Amino acid sequence: MSNNNDGSPKPAPAPPAPPPATAAVTADGPAGEIQPTEMSAKSATKIDSLDYDPDFMAQYIRFYKTGHDSPREAIKGCDADPGDSPSKKRQKKKHITPIVLEMRRTIQLCCRDNNLPLALQTFRDALRNLVRLEAQVFYQLLNLCEGTFAERTGVHVGTPKNPKKNNPSDDIERGDKNKHPPGRTISTISLEQRLHHASHIHLLLSSLNIPLIEQAYTALIRLSSRAGDFDRAEKFLDEAEQTQQCKVKLRMYSSLLRAYCGELDACNEVGGEYVSSELRPAQTQKRLIKALNLWKRMHDNSGGVSTGHPNYSNSKAGENRNETLFGEGISPKITLTECEYSAIMACATELNDAPVMERLLSDMADSVLVPGLNTIEVILKWFRSNSSITREENASALKYVTLPPREDPSLGSVTNGQGWVIYPNSTVDVRTGELSLGQPECTSEEKACSDKVKCRYRLKPVELTDAAWTAMKDMNRSIVLEGQVEGNISQYQGGGKGKKRARGSNGSNGDSQSNPRHGKNNTKNSQWRINAWRQFENFIQEHPPYNVVIDGANIGYFEQNFADAPKHIDYKQIDWIIRHLLEQQSSSCPHDQQQHIILFLHERHFSQKLIPDWANRIIQSWDGYESPYNRLTVYRTPVGMNDDWFWMHAALINGGKEGVPPVLAITNDEMRDHHFQMLAQESFLRWKERHQVHFGFGPWNKDLKRRDVFLQYPNSYSRRIQRVKCDGDDEGDAFVIPLPKKGDERRFADGLHVAEEGVPDEEMYIVIQRVRCRAKMLE
């Protein structure tokens, strides 16, 4: 290689365009298993002059492994005194050369503008000029090659939805140039070319020994899935699951699963090739089996301790595999969302696979409280088909797949050969849960059958199973006793409460010897923590029956975020709700049925340094025995421990016990950061639906001498997909599907979902009634 006048090596001349590479390239030669996409001669001529010649790539790999940013730095390194290198440690590099920064910024701007051609041109220049690219730049290139995965189903999974904001990448996929923001470059590179470039970038990363992160693998799997190259996508997935730096997520599996279900097919293409209508059912079933196997694979490869956890190495070695783990740093099992359920159900409908449809509908009823409009259409398509041809049990895809286990009972058979009558726009009496059926969507004969039998359906409450109650209680206990001990990964507490204090510390700078709760990393402090929790558990077990727990801090801080808000909580607001509950219970229940209320409030709120003078009288009333406060218990949660743990555990303690009334929790806290959301999302959402009471305050009431209190209690029924019986007729049954309505934000884990445009303000349902023997109905 010749040199420039300044001594730096000249860039290698561009060799002629080589044929597509067939293997990964290392400094010593080809290696690797995942092959780049073979391209036709016609397609190859359209690709820009970026060349992946093995010799040229080997030259870049040799340079990259020198550890220098550019050839100029490599020469400077050679000019250094060799006698100094053995005796001196290599200093950590702090300075990044301007050319590397410029390449980084250019690629970032290309990502912003979705300008793949310019990004590839910049990538080519970096390779030819021997510029050391950062790992993040390679990851960005892979995501840019992939583009945004087009969400064609339009279903929601709890994420915000703003139809006025369009994703520029979605417009590119649709070819809509008018909607693209001005000044942005529209990429015209084909899907085949994108996969070609992404495959070579992946091979280069492998040759450079740069591990790929989950985001990069997701881009490769999505791109391969969209191109119909399922074998390549499976190989990328195999590699991702074996890479320690890659933490598996749902999105890594979702695109391939949905592609198997035909969601990305166009013009009846399967695997990139046209399939005749006669062969399509067999091909579709094969792909449905692959999709279900991918669901099981996703379940098996998720959960357990996450990377960074002290026990991660042991878990990778297979230890504690059958042990139930809770606490911080424990990853939950990945479950399907509405998008994946919808895709598999559409595929099962095409095959008329009733066992698969029954399993999917039962699972979705547990995890998706209110399905989106698009998913509802997929469900209705199954029941509208009324196919007279039913598949045998042994012809179902479930014969070849073992799906993840489920604890809740199934909703029952959904065989569509029996026929169903659909009643859209049915209403409900929110006091009783009784449904008023709308006009049937059926033929005149079916309408006559449905009119002959006047069924009355009533929504029922769907409680958690005993196993779910026990799991949630065990999780909460483990979070308290273990979550901040061995698996302490995050420096932040849940619930937006800021950084964690040292275990057993009240955050003061006092002498650790004077108070056993002060100090850091003290074994005695750990034991104090355990003893404090055990004392609380004994207190709950011995306490008289109670039916309400109050999150005092949440009420005390309600509407206290204005500029001149006091540092202390509003004790009056807490007292208003307590008096409202106790006085209301006294007037509506016999004395022998009146139960206690437990107020949970952190003990710092009882410090004389924080309490205003006017609040002392209120606190004395709480601790007194005068009516109605004689049925109130105030539990002061100890300093250094999260008060959410205590009221949550008190609300869960009676769960699943027969003859014990359920406990309601009064709080507006959606608990989005609570560990339950991460570890038991389905059970947590169902618990909130049945046991959380939201509160609010009205105007000042002169008679009561306080503001009016508004409490939003849970309904007497569960608003979710369920199967109900006809009142007075055990044979008559129907599926009930809730429709989205405005104000559904609180029904999702993150609380951010915005209902689709056009949804009603009131509760509406679709009732799908099973049509029984027509002869019997017409008698």
PDB file of C-alpha atoms in Angstrom, residues 397-518:
ATOM      1  CA  ALA A 397     -52.123 -27.774  15.135  1.00  0.00           C
ATOM      2  CA  LEU A 398     -52.129 -28.405  18.901  1.00  0.00           C
ATOM      3  CA  LYS A 399     -51.458 -32.072  18.160  1.00  0.00           C
ATOM      4  CA  TYR A 400     -47.907 -31.075  17.176  1.00  0.00           C
ATOM      5  CA  VAL A 401     -47.214 -28.345  19.748  1.00  0.00           C
ATOM      6  CA  THR A 402     -47.079 -28.214  23.538  1.00  0.00           C
ATOM      7  CA  LEU A 403     -48.071 -24.689  24.483  1.00  0.00           C
ATOM      8  CA  PRO A 404     -47.105 -22.945  27.746  1.00  0.00           C
ATOM      9  CA  PRO A 405     -49.239 -24.154  30.671  1.00  0.00           C
ATOM     10  CA  ARG A 406     -52.219 -22.132  31.900  1.00  0.00           C
ATOM     11  CA  GLU A 407     -53.854 -22.237  35.320  1.00  0.00           C
ATOM     12  CA  ASP A 408     -57.233 -20.617  34.724  1.00  0.00           C
ATOM     13  CA  PRO A 409     -59.994 -22.782  33.251  1.00  0.00           C
ATOM     14  CA  SER A 410     -60.807 -22.530  29.573  1.00  0.00           C
ATOM     15  CA  LEU A 411     -63.776 -20.507  28.332  1.00  0.00           C
ATOM     16  CA  GLY A 412     -65.078 -23.653  26.666  1.00  0.00           C
ATOM     17  CA  SER A 413     -65.655 -24.897  23.144  1.00  0.00           C
ATOM     18  CA  VAL A 414     -65.899 -22.385  20.327  1.00  0.00           C
ATOM     19  CA  THR A 415     -66.699 -24.836  17.536  1.00  0.00           C
ATOM     20  CA  ASN A 416     -68.232 -22.648  14.869  1.00  0.00           C
ATOM     21  CA  GLY A 417     -70.094 -25.464  13.118  1.00  0.00           C
ATOM     22  CA  GLN A 418     -72.831 -25.121  15.765  1.00  0.00           C
ATOM     23  CA  GLY A 419     -73.685 -21.618  14.622  1.00  0.00           C
ATOM     24  CA  TRP A 420     -73.775 -18.370  16.581  1.00  0.00           C
ATOM     25  CA  VAL A 421     -76.023 -15.324  16.709  1.00  0.00           C
ATOM     26  CA  ILE A 422     -74.189 -12.040  17.165  1.00  0.00           C
ATOM     27  CA  TYR A 423     -75.792  -9.137  19.027  1.00  0.00           C
ATOM     28  CA  PRO A 424     -73.675  -5.998  18.510  1.00  0.00           C
ATOM     29  CA  ASN A 425     -74.112  -2.797  20.522  1.00  0.00           C
ATOM     30  CA  SER A 426     -75.583  -4.498  23.584  1.00  0.00           C
ATOM     31  CA  THR A 427     -75.809  -2.363  26.717  1.00  0.00           C
ATOM     32  CA  VAL A 428     -75.405  -3.202  30.405  1.00  0.00           C
ATOM     33  CA  ASP A 429     -76.975  -2.129  33.668  1.00  0.00           C
ATOM     34  CA  VAL A 430     -73.889  -1.057  35.609  1.00  0.00           C
ATOM     35  CA  ARG A 431     -75.609  -1.730  38.940  1.00  0.00           C
ATOM     36  CA  THR A 432     -76.530  -5.359  38.269  1.00  0.00           C
ATOM     37  CA  GLY A 433     -74.430  -6.345  35.247  1.00  0.00           C
ATOM     38  CA  GLU A 434     -77.517  -7.429  33.293  1.00  0.00           C
ATOM     39  CA  LEU A 435     -77.159  -7.146  29.527  1.00  0.00           C
ATOM     40  CA  SER A 436     -79.741  -5.743  27.126  1.00  0.00           C
ATOM     41  CA  LEU A 437     -79.232  -7.368  23.738  1.00  0.00           C
ATOM     42  CA  GLY A 438     -79.096  -5.272  20.620  1.00  0.00           C
ATOM     43  CA  GLN A 439     -80.466  -6.153  17.209  1.00  0.00           C
ATOM     44  CA  PRO A 440     -79.176  -9.583  16.088  1.00  0.00           C
ATOM     45  CA  GLU A 441     -76.813  -9.906  13.176  1.00  0.00           C
ATOM     46  CA  CYS A 442     -78.256 -13.070  11.622  1.00  0.00           C
ATOM     47  CA  THR A 443     -80.622 -14.577   9.054  1.00  0.00           C
ATOM     48  CA  SER A 444     -84.395 -14.530   9.476  1.00  0.00           C
ATOM     49  CA  GLU A 445     -84.399 -18.199  10.547  1.00  0.00           C
ATOM     50  CA  GLU A 446     -81.732 -17.614  13.190  1.00  0.00           C
ATOM     51  CA  LYS A 447     -83.587 -14.507  14.365  1.00  0.00           C
ATOM     52  CA  ALA A 448     -86.739 -16.571  14.810  1.00  0.00           C
ATOM     53  CA  CYS A 449     -84.738 -19.088  16.832  1.00  0.00           C
ATOM     54  CA  SER A 450     -83.238 -16.411  19.035  1.00  0.00           C
ATOM     55  CA  ASP A 451     -86.607 -14.719  19.554  1.00  0.00           C
ATOM     56  CA  LYS A 452     -88.151 -18.051  20.594  1.00  0.00           C
ATOM     57  CA  VAL A 453     -85.799 -18.320  23.552  1.00  0.00           C
ATOM     58  CA  LYS A 454     -85.639 -15.070  25.494  1.00  0.00           C
ATOM     59  CA  CYS A 455     -82.273 -15.318  27.214  1.00  0.00           C
ATOM     60  CA  ARG A 456     -81.169 -12.911  29.885  1.00  0.00           C
ATOM     61  CA  TYR A 457     -77.431 -12.666  30.387  1.00  0.00           C
ATOM     62  CA  ARG A 458     -75.665 -11.162  33.363  1.00  0.00           C
ATOM     63  CA  LEU A 459     -71.969 -10.321  33.545  1.00  0.00           C
ATOM     64  CA  LYS A 460     -70.185 -11.958  36.434  1.00  0.00           C
ATOM     65  CA  PRO A 461     -67.150 -11.010  38.508  1.00  0.00           C
ATOM     66  CA  VAL A 462     -64.024 -12.934  37.556  1.00  0.00           C
ATOM     67  CA  GLU A 463     -61.757 -13.231  40.571  1.00  0.00           C
ATOM     68  CA  LEU A 464     -58.163 -14.347  40.747  1.00  0.00           C
ATOM     69  CA  THR A 465     -57.403 -18.005  41.291  1.00  0.00           C
ATOM     70  CA  ASP A 466     -56.039 -19.194  44.622  1.00  0.00           C
ATOM     71  CA  ALA A 467     -52.673 -19.769  42.959  1.00  0.00           C
ATOM     72  CA  ALA A 468     -52.614 -16.179  41.652  1.00  0.00           C
ATOM     73  CA  TRP A 469     -53.440 -14.772  45.099  1.00  0.00           C
ATOM     74  CA  THR A 470     -50.679 -16.836  46.687  1.00  0.00           C
ATOM     75  CA  ALA A 471     -48.156 -15.850  44.005  1.00  0.00           C
ATOM     76  CA  MET A 472     -48.855 -12.140  44.443  1.00  0.00           C
ATOM     77  CA  LYS A 473     -48.506 -12.352  48.227  1.00  0.00           C
ATOM     78  CA  ASP A 474     -45.274 -14.313  47.892  1.00  0.00           C
ATOM     79  CA  MET A 475     -43.946 -11.746  45.422  1.00  0.00           C
ATOM     80  CA  ASN A 476     -44.683  -8.869  47.763  1.00  0.00           C
ATOM     81  CA  ARG A 477     -43.052 -10.639  50.707  1.00  0.00           C
ATOM     82  CA  SER A 478     -39.999 -11.520  48.637  1.00  0.00           C
ATOM     83  CA  ILE A 479     -39.658  -7.962  47.373  1.00  0.00           C
ATOM     84  CA  VAL A 480     -39.530  -6.725  50.954  1.00  0.00           C
ATOM     85  CA  LEU A 481     -37.197  -9.361  52.348  1.00  0.00           C
ATOM     86  CA  GLU A 482     -35.002 -10.118  49.326  1.00  0.00           C
ATOM     87  CA  GLY A 483     -35.573  -7.524  46.627  1.00  0.00           C
ATOM     88  CA  GLN A 484     -33.008  -5.105  48.037  1.00  0.00           C
ATOM     89  CA  VAL A 485     -30.587  -7.636  49.428  1.00  0.00           C
ATOM     90  CA  GLU A 486     -28.989  -9.976  46.918  1.00  0.00           C
ATOM     91  CA  GLY A 487     -30.693  -8.928  43.697  1.00  0.00           C
ATOM     92  CA  ASN A 488     -30.310  -5.191  44.164  1.00  0.00           C
ATOM     93  CA  ILE A 489     -29.828  -3.948  40.608  1.00  0.00           C
ATOM     94  CA  SER A 490     -31.742  -0.700  40.306  1.00  0.00           C
ATOM     95  CA  GLN A 491     -30.736   2.302  42.402  1.00  0.00           C
ATOM     96  CA  TYR A 492     -34.315   3.572  42.366  1.00  0.00           C
ATOM     97  CA  GLN A 493     -37.360   2.618  44.408  1.00  0.00           C
ATOM     98  CA  GLY A 494     -40.667   1.781  42.799  1.00  0.00           C
ATOM     99  CA  GLY A 495     -43.528   4.232  42.546  1.00  0.00           C
ATOM    100  CA  GLY A 496     -41.382   7.187  41.533  1.00  0.00           C
ATOM    101  CA  LYS A 497     -40.073   7.543  45.099  1.00  0.00           C
ATOM    102  CA  GLY A 498     -36.518   8.428  44.106  1.00  0.00           C
ATOM    103  CA  LYS A 499     -33.284   6.660  44.885  1.00  0.00           C
ATOM    104  CA  LYS A 500     -33.122   3.923  47.469  1.00  0.00           C
ATOM    105  CA  ARG A 501     -31.723   4.488  50.914  1.00  0.00           C
ATOM    106  CA  ALA A 502     -29.356   2.012  52.487  1.00  0.00           C
ATOM    107  CA  ARG A 503     -31.269  -0.884  53.967  1.00  0.00           C
ATOM    108  CA  GLY A 504     -32.482  -0.002  57.424  1.00  0.00           C
ATOM    109  CA  SER A 505     -31.420   3.625  57.121  1.00  0.00           C
ATOM    110  CA  ASN A 506     -33.655   6.621  57.652  1.00  0.00           C
ATOM    111  CA  GLY A 507     -31.392   8.768  55.554  1.00  0.00           C
ATOM    112  CA  SER A 508     -30.004  10.729  58.498  1.00  0.00           C
ATOM    113  CA  ASN A 509     -26.380  11.253  59.350  1.00  0.00           C
ATOM    114  CA  GLY A 510     -26.787  10.161  62.927  1.00  0.00           C
ATOM    115  CA  ASP A 511     -24.666   7.666  64.745  1.00  0.00           C
ATOM    116  CA  SER A 512     -25.395   4.151  63.525  1.00  0.00           C
ATOM    117  CA  GLN A 513     -24.783   2.821  67.016  1.00  0.00           C
ATOM    118  CA  SER A 514     -27.547   4.907  68.556  1.00  0.00           C
ATOM    119  CA  ASN A 515     -30.292   3.554  66.352  1.00  0.00           C
ATOM    120  CA  PRO A 516     -30.293  -0.018  64.991  1.00  0.00           C
ATOM    121  CA  ARG A 517     -31.995   1.193  61.837  1.00  0.00           C
ATOM    122  CA  HIS A 518     -29.189   3.591  60.914  1.00  0.00           C
TER     123      HIS A 518
END
